[in-house]
Amino acid sequence: MSSDEPAGGLSLAWRATLRRDLVLRLRRPGEVLNPLAFFALVITLFPLGLSPSASLLATIAPGLLWVAALLAALLSLDGMFRDDAEDGSLEQLLLSPQPLPALAMAKVAAHWLLTGLPLALMAPLLGVMLSLPAGSYGVLALSLALGSASLSLIGAIGAALTVGVPRGGVLLSLLVLPLYIPVLIFGVGAVQAAAQGDGVAAHLAILGALLAAGLTLAPFAIAAALRIGLNG
Amino acid sequence: MWAFLHKLGSPKGFYAISGRWLPALWGVAVALILVGGVWGLVFAPADYQQGNSFRIIYVHVPAAFLAQSIFVAMAVAGLVFMVWKIKLADMAAAMMAPLGAGMTFVALFSGAVWGVPTWGTWWQWDARLTSMLILLFLYIGVIALRGAFVSRDGGARAASLLAMVGVINIPIIKFSVEWWYTLHQPASFSITEKPAMPAEMWLPLLSMVLGFYAFFLAVTLTRTRSEILRRESSKRWVRALVEERR
């Protein structure tokens, strides 16, 4: 650390970035609420499209809830860096003396706090509507909270790569969805195990392991992707 | 040694050296595929259970090998490009991607055709089939990302990064899909247990596998050479070469 830098430079910058992102998003509550509304709407479509029978819905509810939450999180990814790229603040982030991987993590954390976490908290409510067996609601919320953090990390790589691509939304989902599959498998596995009364520790542990791997590797990939995405 | 590598890394040197290798490589590829193809499809004994339908293995297995190897090769080329800024590595990676996607499709398609006589179904959500399908999506993503960038350098670096991210994820995806498959227990048959093959069955298979790899190298070299000419078309040595041929 150079001498003219104020004490706690990185943690100060990290908190400032996180706070700025949270404030900016909360000032446009529509963007925070839209993924939640999308999540509820998609879940509403399934009983209409399949059958309203509670026994059928209960068996497929874990998968439906997870896939719908995953798509809702995917929908919000495109805005993660795009607004900042358009008004130039992303370039300032790249030019700042603080390490870019750390600052990118602040943005990912803000995204998770306002997308993944609300989705996880809302999922049990939709689970009731799909007559998910009692006793699996806690696991549903926990698995979604853990898993959506990994989804935000992986998704940030794709969002950063496509930040310079006009109308990159479809491309973004093409890049990111195959990488989401492991998280989906173990997330659904945890909820299914809970619904059948089996142990869920193994699935949650693997979700945690995926998150740990993502936390260590993804920041560097996101930083590299941001430099590529912005400089073209 | 280093001087040779340095020469190989420059487009002009690569063009000259690969031109010397190429005829032999194509010869080896065609010979191995012809020998393996004719031996496997005509002379190898029919399987006692599957009859003649097992002969699809001579296309299916080499294609599946290549599909996975090409993705790894693409990621390694991407790493070389990102670390040492060797443009040639990116040209090779760009030329490999469509072939890899094609091989993945061939593996999936031949597997589906093989599935009809042996399992009675075109598609089965088996662990291997599923991870192969995901691999195809990864290939499509890499190709699409490269095409989406206006600047060639940006597309090259983005595709390299995505290939590297994909290569880290492929084992995770494979492992999780296999676990998912054992959780679901959908069917009673298994394609993971291979019957012990007699030599007259696996020797042609070996020839086909080696032939496919030689074919991949030959195609990549040939396509990279034309890509060099395209990208370096304003350079003096390319113009001189064109004048010479005219």
Short mmCIF file of C-alpha atoms in Angstrom, two decimals:
data_model
loop_
_atom_site.label_atom_id
_atom_site.label_comp_id
_atom_site.label_asym_id
_atom_site.label_seq_id
_atom_site.Cartn_x
_atom_site.Cartn_y
_atom_site.Cartn_z
CA MET A 1 0.00 0.00 0.00
CA SER A 2 1.45 3.36 -0.97
CA SER A 3 1.83 6.01 1.69
CA ASP A 4 -0.59 8.56 0.27
CA GLU A 5 -3.45 6.08 0.24
CA PRO A 6 -5.92 6.39 3.10
CA ALA A 7 -6.00 3.52 5.56
CA GLY A 8 -8.28 0.64 4.64
CA GLY A 9 -8.23 1.56 0.96
CA LEU A 10 -9.53 -1.72 -0.39
CA SER A 11 -12.21 -2.35 2.20
CA LEU A 12 -13.36 1.25 1.86
CA ALA A 13 -13.57 0.91 -1.92
CA TRP A 14 -15.29 -2.45 -1.61
CA ARG A 15 -17.95 -1.14 0.72
CA ALA A 16 -18.43 1.98 -1.39
CA THR A 17 -18.93 -0.10 -4.54
CA LEU A 18 -21.39 -2.41 -2.81
CA ARG A 19 -23.30 0.50 -1.31
CA ARG A 20 -23.42 2.38 -4.60
CA ASP A 21 -24.79 -0.65 -6.44
CA LEU A 22 -27.40 -1.32 -3.78
CA VAL A 23 -28.54 2.30 -3.73
CA LEU A 24 -28.70 2.52 -7.52
CA ARG A 25 -30.77 -0.63 -7.80
CA LEU A 26 -33.09 0.26 -4.94
CA ARG A 27 -33.81 3.61 -6.55
CA ARG A 28 -35.38 1.69 -9.42
CA PRO A 29 -37.42 -0.87 -7.47
CA GLY A 30 -39.01 -2.14 -10.66
CA GLU A 31 -35.77 -3.81 -11.67
CA VAL A 32 -35.55 -5.56 -8.33
CA LEU A 33 -39.18 -6.67 -8.36
CA ASN A 34 -39.35 -7.78 -11.99
CA PRO A 35 -37.43 -11.06 -11.52
CA LEU A 36 -39.67 -11.88 -8.55
CA ALA A 37 -42.81 -11.22 -10.60
CA PHE A 38 -41.35 -13.32 -13.42
CA PHE A 39 -40.63 -16.14 -10.98
CA ALA A 40 -44.23 -16.11 -9.67
CA LEU A 41 -45.65 -15.91 -13.20
CA VAL A 42 -43.66 -18.84 -14.55
CA ILE A 43 -44.69 -20.94 -11.56
CA THR A 44 -48.33 -19.97 -12.25
CA LEU A 45 -48.03 -21.22 -15.82
CA PHE A 46 -47.10 -24.77 -14.86
CA PRO A 47 -50.33 -25.83 -13.10
CA LEU A 48 -52.21 -24.30 -16.05
CA GLY A 49 -50.06 -26.07 -18.60
CA LEU A 50 -49.68 -29.43 -16.88
CA SER A 51 -52.44 -30.22 -14.44
CA PRO A 52 -53.70 -28.73 -11.17
CA SER A 53 -53.49 -32.11 -9.43
CA ALA A 54 -51.65 -31.63 -6.13
CA SER A 55 -49.96 -35.04 -6.23
CA LEU A 56 -48.40 -34.40 -9.64
CA LEU A 57 -47.33 -30.86 -8.73
CA ALA A 58 -45.78 -32.00 -5.46
CA THR A 59 -43.49 -34.46 -7.25
CA ILE A 60 -42.23 -31.96 -9.81
CA ALA A 61 -42.28 -28.86 -7.58
CA PRO A 62 -38.54 -28.95 -6.62
CA GLY A 63 -37.48 -28.93 -10.26
CA LEU A 64 -40.05 -26.33 -11.32
CA LEU A 65 -39.13 -23.95 -8.52
CA TRP A 66 -35.42 -24.28 -9.17
CA VAL A 67 -35.66 -23.91 -12.95
CA ALA A 68 -37.99 -20.91 -12.68
CA ALA A 69 -35.74 -19.22 -10.08
CA LEU A 70 -32.70 -19.93 -12.27
CA LEU A 71 -34.38 -18.32 -15.28
CA ALA A 72 -35.46 -15.33 -13.19
CA ALA A 73 -31.88 -14.84 -11.99
CA LEU A 74 -30.66 -15.20 -15.58
CA LEU A 75 -33.06 -12.48 -16.68
CA SER A 76 -31.53 -9.96 -14.31
CA LEU A 77 -27.92 -10.72 -15.31
CA ASP A 78 -27.85 -8.53 -18.40
CA GLY A 79 -28.18 -5.36 -16.33
CA MET A 80 -25.35 -6.29 -13.97
CA PHE A 81 -22.66 -4.32 -15.81
CA ARG A 82 -24.49 -2.78 -18.77
CA ASP A 83 -25.70 0.46 -17.15
CA ASP A 84 -22.28 1.06 -15.63
CA ALA A 85 -20.64 0.43 -18.98
CA GLU A 86 -22.96 2.89 -20.69
CA ASP A 87 -22.42 5.76 -18.25
CA GLY A 88 -18.68 5.18 -18.04
CA SER A 89 -18.47 4.24 -14.36
CA LEU A 90 -17.29 0.74 -15.25
CA GLU A 91 -14.21 2.26 -16.90
CA GLN A 92 -13.51 4.16 -13.68
CA LEU A 93 -13.73 0.84 -11.84
CA LEU A 94 -11.17 -0.64 -14.22
CA LEU A 95 -8.87 2.37 -13.80
CA SER A 96 -9.08 2.47 -10.01
CA PRO A 97 -5.96 1.47 -8.07
CA GLN A 98 -7.87 -1.27 -6.21
CA PRO A 99 -7.75 -4.82 -7.58
CA LEU A 100 -10.55 -5.32 -10.09
CA PRO A 101 -11.43 -8.88 -8.98
CA ALA A 102 -12.27 -7.57 -5.50
CA LEU A 103 -14.39 -4.71 -6.79
CA ALA A 104 -16.19 -7.01 -9.23
CA MET A 105 -17.06 -9.21 -6.24
CA ALA A 106 -18.77 -6.22 -4.62
CA LYS A 107 -20.98 -5.87 -7.68
CA VAL A 108 -21.73 -9.61 -7.66
CA ALA A 109 -22.60 -9.40 -3.97
CA ALA A 110 -25.00 -6.53 -4.67
CA HIS A 111 -26.61 -8.55 -7.46
CA TRP A 112 -27.05 -11.56 -5.21
CA LEU A 113 -28.46 -9.51 -2.32
CA LEU A 114 -31.15 -8.00 -4.55
CA THR A 115 -31.88 -10.98 -6.84
CA GLY A 116 -30.79 -14.35 -5.46
CA LEU A 117 -31.71 -13.72 -1.86
CA PRO A 118 -35.23 -12.33 -2.56
CA LEU A 119 -35.87 -15.26 -4.92
CA ALA A 120 -34.80 -17.68 -2.20
CA LEU A 121 -37.05 -16.00 0.34
CA MET A 122 -40.00 -16.00 -2.04
CA ALA A 123 -39.63 -19.62 -3.17
CA PRO A 124 -41.29 -21.22 -0.07
CA LEU A 125 -44.43 -19.19 -0.74
CA LEU A 126 -44.62 -20.55 -4.28
CA GLY A 127 -43.75 -23.96 -2.88
CA VAL A 128 -46.96 -23.86 -0.85
CA MET A 129 -48.90 -23.14 -4.02
CA LEU A 130 -47.31 -26.18 -5.69
CA SER A 131 -48.13 -28.26 -2.58
CA LEU A 132 -44.51 -29.05 -1.89
CA PRO A 133 -44.39 -31.47 1.07
CA ALA A 134 -44.06 -29.76 4.44
CA GLY A 135 -40.63 -29.85 5.96
CA SER A 136 -38.76 -29.02 2.77
CA TYR A 137 -39.38 -25.27 2.76
CA GLY A 138 -36.33 -24.40 4.79
CA VAL A 139 -34.12 -26.53 2.57
CA LEU A 140 -35.68 -24.95 -0.52
CA ALA A 141 -34.84 -21.45 0.66
CA LEU A 142 -31.38 -22.44 1.88
CA SER A 143 -30.46 -24.33 -1.31
CA LEU A 144 -31.65 -21.41 -3.44
CA ALA A 145 -29.75 -18.89 -1.34
CA LEU A 146 -26.54 -20.95 -1.60
CA GLY A 147 -27.04 -21.88 -5.23
CA SER A 148 -28.06 -18.44 -6.47
CA ALA A 149 -24.79 -17.04 -5.12
CA SER A 150 -22.96 -19.46 -7.43
CA LEU A 151 -25.34 -18.50 -10.23
CA SER A 152 -24.52 -14.81 -9.72
CA LEU A 153 -20.78 -15.58 -9.80
CA ILE A 154 -20.94 -17.70 -12.96
CA GLY A 155 -23.43 -15.35 -14.57
CA ALA A 156 -21.18 -12.36 -13.91
CA ILE A 157 -18.51 -13.92 -16.17
CA GLY A 158 -21.01 -14.13 -19.01
CA ALA A 159 -22.47 -10.69 -18.29
CA ALA A 160 -18.97 -9.17 -18.31
CA LEU A 161 -18.06 -10.90 -21.58
CA THR A 162 -21.21 -9.69 -23.34
CA VAL A 163 -21.17 -6.16 -21.90
CA GLY A 164 -19.84 -4.73 -25.15
CA VAL A 165 -22.14 -6.80 -27.36
CA PRO A 166 -25.32 -4.98 -28.40
CA ARG A 167 -28.45 -7.00 -27.55
CA GLY A 168 -26.32 -9.59 -25.79
CA GLY A 169 -29.20 -11.04 -23.78
CA VAL A 170 -29.80 -14.22 -25.78
CA LEU A 171 -26.08 -14.78 -26.23
CA LEU A 172 -25.63 -14.38 -22.48
CA SER A 173 -28.12 -17.15 -21.73
CA LEU A 174 -26.44 -19.38 -24.32
CA LEU A 175 -23.07 -18.91 -22.60
CA VAL A 176 -24.26 -19.20 -19.03
CA LEU A 177 -26.98 -21.87 -18.98
CA PRO A 178 -24.69 -24.87 -19.64
CA LEU A 179 -22.49 -23.74 -16.76
CA TYR A 180 -25.54 -23.52 -14.47
CA ILE A 181 -26.30 -27.23 -14.76
CA PRO A 182 -24.26 -28.53 -11.79
CA VAL A 183 -25.84 -25.96 -9.46
CA LEU A 184 -29.30 -26.90 -10.72
CA ILE A 185 -28.70 -30.63 -10.23
CA PHE A 186 -27.57 -30.36 -6.63
CA GLY A 187 -30.07 -27.64 -5.75
CA VAL A 188 -32.98 -29.74 -6.98
CA GLY A 189 -31.39 -32.79 -5.37
CA ALA A 190 -31.40 -31.11 -1.97
CA VAL A 191 -35.09 -30.15 -2.21
CA GLN A 192 -36.10 -33.57 -3.52
CA ALA A 193 -34.23 -35.27 -0.72
CA ALA A 194 -35.92 -33.03 1.82
CA ALA A 195 -39.35 -33.70 0.28
CA GLN A 196 -38.75 -37.45 0.58
CA GLY A 197 -37.43 -37.10 4.10
CA ASP A 198 -33.84 -38.05 3.20
CA GLY A 199 -30.69 -36.38 4.44
CA VAL A 200 -29.89 -33.13 2.66
CA ALA A 201 -26.45 -32.44 4.12
CA ALA A 202 -24.57 -33.98 1.18
CA HIS A 203 -26.37 -31.89 -1.44
CA LEU A 204 -26.02 -28.69 0.54
CA ALA A 205 -22.34 -29.46 1.15
CA ILE A 206 -21.76 -29.81 -2.60
CA LEU A 207 -23.65 -26.58 -3.26
CA GLY A 208 -21.35 -24.97 -0.69
CA ALA A 209 -18.32 -26.52 -2.39
CA LEU A 210 -19.42 -25.17 -5.77
CA LEU A 211 -19.84 -21.75 -4.17
CA ALA A 212 -16.40 -21.96 -2.57
CA ALA A 213 -14.82 -22.90 -5.89
CA GLY A 214 -16.74 -20.09 -7.58
CA LEU A 215 -15.66 -17.56 -4.94
CA THR A 216 -12.00 -18.40 -5.46
CA LEU A 217 -11.90 -18.73 -9.27
CA ALA A 218 -14.69 -16.57 -10.65
CA PRO A 219 -13.42 -13.12 -9.50
CA PHE A 220 -10.36 -13.43 -11.72
CA ALA A 221 -12.42 -14.68 -14.66
CA ILE A 222 -14.89 -11.80 -14.14
CA ALA A 223 -12.07 -9.25 -14.03
CA ALA A 224 -10.49 -10.64 -17.20
CA ALA A 225 -13.90 -10.76 -18.87
CA LEU A 226 -14.62 -7.14 -17.93
CA ARG A 227 -11.38 -5.99 -19.54
CA ILE A 228 -12.20 -7.97 -22.69
CA GLY A 229 -15.83 -6.88 -22.74
CA LEU A 230 -15.09 -3.19 -22.37
CA ASN A 231 -12.08 -2.92 -24.64
CA GLY A 232 -13.63 -5.13 -27.32
CA MET B 1 14.85 -25.96 -30.40
CA TRP B 2 13.79 -22.46 -29.31
CA ALA B 3 14.58 -21.06 -32.73
CA PHE B 4 12.34 -23.74 -34.25
CA LEU B 5 9.51 -22.97 -31.84
CA HIS B 6 9.90 -19.29 -32.52
CA LYS B 7 9.67 -19.91 -36.23
CA LEU B 8 6.61 -22.12 -35.69
CA GLY B 9 4.95 -19.33 -33.73
CA SER B 10 5.14 -16.79 -36.53
CA PRO B 11 2.47 -17.05 -39.22
CA LYS B 12 5.02 -17.04 -42.04
CA GLY B 13 7.20 -19.74 -40.49
CA PHE B 14 4.17 -21.82 -39.59
CA TYR B 15 2.87 -21.55 -43.12
CA ALA B 16 6.15 -22.84 -44.53
CA ILE B 17 6.62 -25.66 -41.99
CA SER B 18 3.03 -26.89 -42.00
CA GLY B 19 3.10 -26.97 -45.78
CA ARG B 20 5.80 -29.59 -45.55
CA TRP B 21 3.95 -31.69 -42.95
CA LEU B 22 0.54 -31.50 -44.47
CA PRO B 23 0.72 -34.07 -47.32
CA ALA B 24 2.10 -36.75 -44.98
CA LEU B 25 -0.53 -35.96 -42.35
CA TRP B 26 -3.38 -36.19 -44.84
CA GLY B 27 -1.89 -39.46 -46.14
CA VAL B 28 -1.76 -40.96 -42.66
CA ALA B 29 -5.31 -39.81 -41.89
CA VAL B 30 -6.81 -41.20 -45.10
CA ALA B 31 -4.87 -44.46 -44.84
CA LEU B 32 -5.85 -45.10 -41.19
CA ILE B 33 -9.51 -44.24 -41.77
CA LEU B 34 -9.65 -46.38 -44.92
CA VAL B 35 -8.01 -49.36 -43.22
CA GLY B 36 -10.08 -49.02 -40.05
CA GLY B 37 -13.28 -48.32 -41.97
CA VAL B 38 -13.06 -51.22 -44.39
CA TRP B 39 -11.76 -53.61 -41.73
CA GLY B 40 -14.34 -52.58 -39.18
CA LEU B 41 -17.35 -52.30 -41.47
CA VAL B 42 -16.69 -55.32 -43.70
CA PHE B 43 -14.27 -57.83 -42.18
CA ALA B 44 -14.67 -57.54 -38.40
CA PRO B 45 -16.97 -60.25 -36.99
CA ALA B 46 -20.51 -59.26 -36.10
CA ASP B 47 -21.32 -58.87 -32.43
CA TYR B 48 -23.00 -61.93 -30.93
CA GLN B 49 -25.67 -59.80 -29.29
CA GLN B 50 -26.02 -56.67 -31.41
CA GLY B 51 -25.29 -58.19 -34.81
CA ASN B 52 -24.09 -55.74 -37.40
CA SER B 53 -25.48 -52.67 -35.67
CA PHE B 54 -22.46 -52.59 -33.37
CA ARG B 55 -20.38 -51.38 -36.33
CA ILE B 56 -21.59 -47.85 -35.60
CA ILE B 57 -18.95 -47.94 -32.87
CA TYR B 58 -16.31 -47.34 -35.56
CA VAL B 59 -17.70 -43.86 -36.15
CA HIS B 60 -19.27 -43.16 -32.79
CA VAL B 61 -16.31 -43.70 -30.47
CA PRO B 62 -13.68 -41.78 -32.47
CA ALA B 63 -16.09 -38.87 -32.89
CA ALA B 64 -16.81 -38.81 -29.15
CA PHE B 65 -13.07 -38.90 -28.36
CA LEU B 66 -12.42 -36.00 -30.71
CA ALA B 67 -15.37 -34.00 -29.42
CA GLN B 68 -13.83 -33.89 -25.95
CA SER B 69 -10.19 -33.59 -27.04
CA ILE B 70 -10.90 -30.67 -29.36
CA PHE B 71 -12.48 -28.66 -26.55
CA VAL B 72 -9.39 -29.19 -24.40
CA ALA B 73 -7.13 -28.33 -27.35
CA MET B 74 -9.18 -25.19 -27.94
CA ALA B 75 -8.80 -24.12 -24.30
CA VAL B 76 -5.04 -24.79 -24.37
CA ALA B 77 -4.74 -22.73 -27.56
CA GLY B 78 -6.80 -20.02 -25.85
CA LEU B 79 -4.44 -20.05 -22.86
CA VAL B 80 -1.41 -19.80 -25.15
CA PHE B 81 -3.06 -16.90 -26.94
CA MET B 82 -3.97 -15.06 -23.72
CA VAL B 83 -0.59 -15.56 -22.03
CA TRP B 84 1.90 -15.20 -24.87
CA LYS B 85 -0.27 -13.24 -27.32
CA ILE B 86 0.54 -15.68 -30.11
CA LYS B 87 -2.06 -14.90 -32.76
CA LEU B 88 -1.49 -18.24 -34.42
CA ALA B 89 -2.89 -20.05 -31.36
CA ASP B 90 -6.09 -18.09 -31.69
CA MET B 91 -6.36 -18.81 -35.40
CA ALA B 92 -6.02 -22.52 -34.64
CA ALA B 93 -8.63 -22.30 -31.84
CA ALA B 94 -11.05 -20.49 -34.13
CA MET B 95 -10.61 -23.14 -36.81
CA MET B 96 -11.00 -26.04 -34.37
CA ALA B 97 -14.30 -24.91 -32.88
CA PRO B 98 -16.65 -25.77 -35.77
CA LEU B 99 -14.95 -29.15 -36.24
CA GLY B 100 -15.36 -29.89 -32.53
CA ALA B 101 -19.03 -28.93 -32.63
CA GLY B 102 -19.45 -31.10 -35.72
CA MET B 103 -17.78 -34.08 -34.04
CA THR B 104 -20.02 -33.65 -30.99
CA PHE B 105 -23.02 -33.67 -33.26
CA VAL B 106 -21.76 -36.76 -35.11
CA ALA B 107 -21.22 -38.53 -31.79
CA LEU B 108 -24.74 -37.62 -30.63
CA PHE B 109 -26.35 -38.50 -33.94
CA SER B 110 -24.56 -41.82 -34.37
CA GLY B 111 -25.40 -42.60 -30.76
CA ALA B 112 -29.07 -41.91 -31.43
CA VAL B 113 -29.03 -44.12 -34.54
CA TRP B 114 -27.29 -46.84 -32.55
CA GLY B 115 -29.84 -46.46 -29.76
CA VAL B 116 -32.75 -47.55 -31.94
CA PRO B 117 -31.71 -51.19 -32.56
CA THR B 118 -30.02 -51.70 -29.18
CA TRP B 119 -32.17 -49.79 -26.67
CA GLY B 120 -35.29 -49.25 -28.78
CA THR B 121 -35.19 -45.48 -28.38
CA TRP B 122 -33.59 -42.53 -30.13
CA TRP B 123 -32.81 -40.61 -26.99
CA GLN B 124 -32.23 -41.52 -23.40
CA TRP B 125 -31.32 -39.11 -20.60
CA ASP B 126 -28.22 -41.10 -19.88
CA ALA B 127 -25.29 -39.43 -18.14
CA ARG B 128 -22.98 -39.66 -21.14
CA LEU B 129 -25.55 -38.50 -23.66
CA THR B 130 -26.54 -35.59 -21.46
CA SER B 131 -23.00 -34.37 -20.86
CA MET B 132 -22.29 -34.71 -24.59
CA LEU B 133 -25.34 -32.55 -25.33
CA ILE B 134 -24.10 -29.93 -22.86
CA LEU B 135 -20.70 -30.04 -24.55
CA LEU B 136 -22.42 -29.22 -27.84
CA PHE B 137 -24.05 -26.18 -26.19
CA LEU B 138 -20.66 -25.08 -24.85
CA TYR B 139 -19.20 -25.29 -28.36
CA ILE B 140 -22.09 -23.27 -29.77
CA GLY B 141 -21.58 -20.66 -27.05
CA VAL B 142 -17.87 -20.27 -27.84
CA ILE B 143 -18.55 -19.97 -31.59
CA ALA B 144 -21.42 -17.52 -31.05
CA LEU B 145 -19.42 -15.35 -28.64
CA ARG B 146 -16.56 -15.02 -31.10
CA GLY B 147 -18.96 -14.02 -33.84
CA ALA B 148 -20.75 -11.44 -31.66
CA PHE B 149 -17.72 -9.18 -31.26
CA VAL B 150 -17.09 -6.50 -33.85
CA SER B 151 -13.33 -6.44 -33.30
CA ARG B 152 -11.49 -9.64 -34.09
CA ASP B 153 -9.12 -9.32 -31.15
CA GLY B 154 -11.97 -8.83 -28.68
CA GLY B 155 -13.82 -11.85 -30.01
CA ALA B 156 -10.63 -13.90 -29.89
CA ARG B 157 -9.93 -13.05 -26.25
CA ALA B 158 -13.56 -13.54 -25.22
CA ALA B 159 -13.73 -16.95 -26.91
CA SER B 160 -10.41 -17.96 -25.30
CA LEU B 161 -11.64 -17.02 -21.84
CA LEU B 162 -14.94 -18.83 -22.33
CA ALA B 163 -13.14 -21.95 -23.56
CA MET B 164 -10.97 -21.91 -20.44
CA VAL B 165 -13.97 -21.40 -18.14
CA GLY B 166 -15.70 -24.24 -20.00
CA VAL B 167 -12.77 -26.60 -19.61
CA ILE B 168 -12.75 -26.05 -15.83
CA ASN B 169 -16.49 -26.71 -15.78
CA ILE B 170 -16.57 -29.81 -18.00
CA PRO B 171 -15.36 -32.19 -15.25
CA ILE B 172 -17.79 -30.61 -12.77
CA ILE B 173 -20.67 -30.95 -15.23
CA LYS B 174 -19.71 -34.53 -16.06
CA PHE B 175 -19.48 -35.49 -12.41
CA SER B 176 -22.74 -33.85 -11.46
CA VAL B 177 -24.61 -35.33 -14.41
CA GLU B 178 -23.34 -38.78 -13.51
CA TRP B 179 -24.49 -38.31 -9.94
CA TRP B 180 -27.86 -37.04 -11.16
CA TYR B 181 -28.18 -40.11 -13.37
CA THR B 182 -27.58 -42.52 -10.50
CA LEU B 183 -30.13 -40.60 -8.42
CA HIS B 184 -32.80 -41.01 -11.07
CA GLN B 185 -32.21 -44.67 -11.99
CA PRO B 186 -34.23 -44.39 -15.19
CA ALA B 187 -33.49 -47.61 -17.05
CA SER B 188 -32.04 -51.01 -16.52
CA PHE B 189 -29.61 -51.18 -19.43
CA SER B 190 -26.10 -49.86 -19.20
CA ILE B 191 -23.70 -48.60 -21.79
CA THR B 192 -20.95 -48.09 -19.27
CA GLU B 193 -20.08 -51.77 -19.10
CA LYS B 194 -18.18 -52.68 -22.19
CA PRO B 195 -17.98 -56.31 -23.17
CA ALA B 196 -14.43 -57.50 -23.65
CA MET B 197 -13.77 -57.17 -27.36
CA PRO B 198 -11.67 -59.56 -29.39
CA ALA B 199 -8.66 -58.10 -31.17
CA GLU B 200 -10.25 -58.23 -34.63
CA MET B 201 -12.91 -55.88 -33.29
CA TRP B 202 -10.81 -53.34 -31.38
CA LEU B 203 -7.84 -53.14 -33.76
CA PRO B 204 -9.94 -51.48 -36.49
CA LEU B 205 -11.40 -49.25 -33.78
CA LEU B 206 -7.89 -48.19 -32.75
CA SER B 207 -7.07 -47.49 -36.38
CA MET B 208 -10.21 -45.36 -36.70
CA VAL B 209 -9.45 -43.42 -33.51
CA LEU B 210 -5.88 -42.65 -34.61
CA GLY B 211 -7.16 -41.85 -38.10
CA PHE B 212 -9.72 -39.40 -36.71
CA TYR B 213 -7.02 -37.65 -34.66
CA ALA B 214 -4.78 -37.40 -37.73
CA PHE B 215 -7.78 -36.11 -39.68
CA PHE B 216 -8.41 -33.47 -37.01
CA LEU B 217 -4.77 -32.33 -37.14
CA ALA B 218 -4.78 -32.24 -40.91
CA VAL B 219 -8.05 -30.30 -41.12
CA THR B 220 -6.92 -27.84 -38.44
CA LEU B 221 -3.59 -27.25 -40.18
CA THR B 222 -5.23 -26.80 -43.56
CA ARG B 223 -7.85 -24.40 -42.23
CA THR B 224 -5.31 -22.49 -40.14
CA ARG B 225 -3.15 -22.05 -43.24
CA SER B 226 -6.00 -20.48 -45.20
CA GLU B 227 -6.88 -18.35 -42.16
CA ILE B 228 -3.25 -17.12 -42.07
CA LEU B 229 -3.51 -16.10 -45.70
CA ARG B 230 -6.81 -14.34 -45.02
CA ARG B 231 -5.65 -12.42 -41.94
CA GLU B 232 -2.19 -11.61 -43.26
CA SER B 233 -3.36 -10.79 -46.78
CA SER B 234 -1.79 -7.32 -46.62
CA LYS B 235 1.65 -8.64 -45.67
CA ARG B 236 4.39 -8.68 -48.25
CA TRP B 237 5.19 -12.40 -48.03
CA VAL B 238 1.56 -13.34 -48.69
CA ARG B 239 1.43 -11.07 -51.72
CA ALA B 240 4.68 -12.52 -53.00
CA LEU B 241 3.22 -16.01 -52.52
CA VAL B 242 0.10 -15.11 -54.46
CA GLU B 243 2.12 -13.55 -57.27
CA GLU B 244 4.25 -16.68 -57.42
CA ARG B 245 1.23 -18.96 -57.77
CA ARG B 246 -0.49 -16.79 -60.34
#
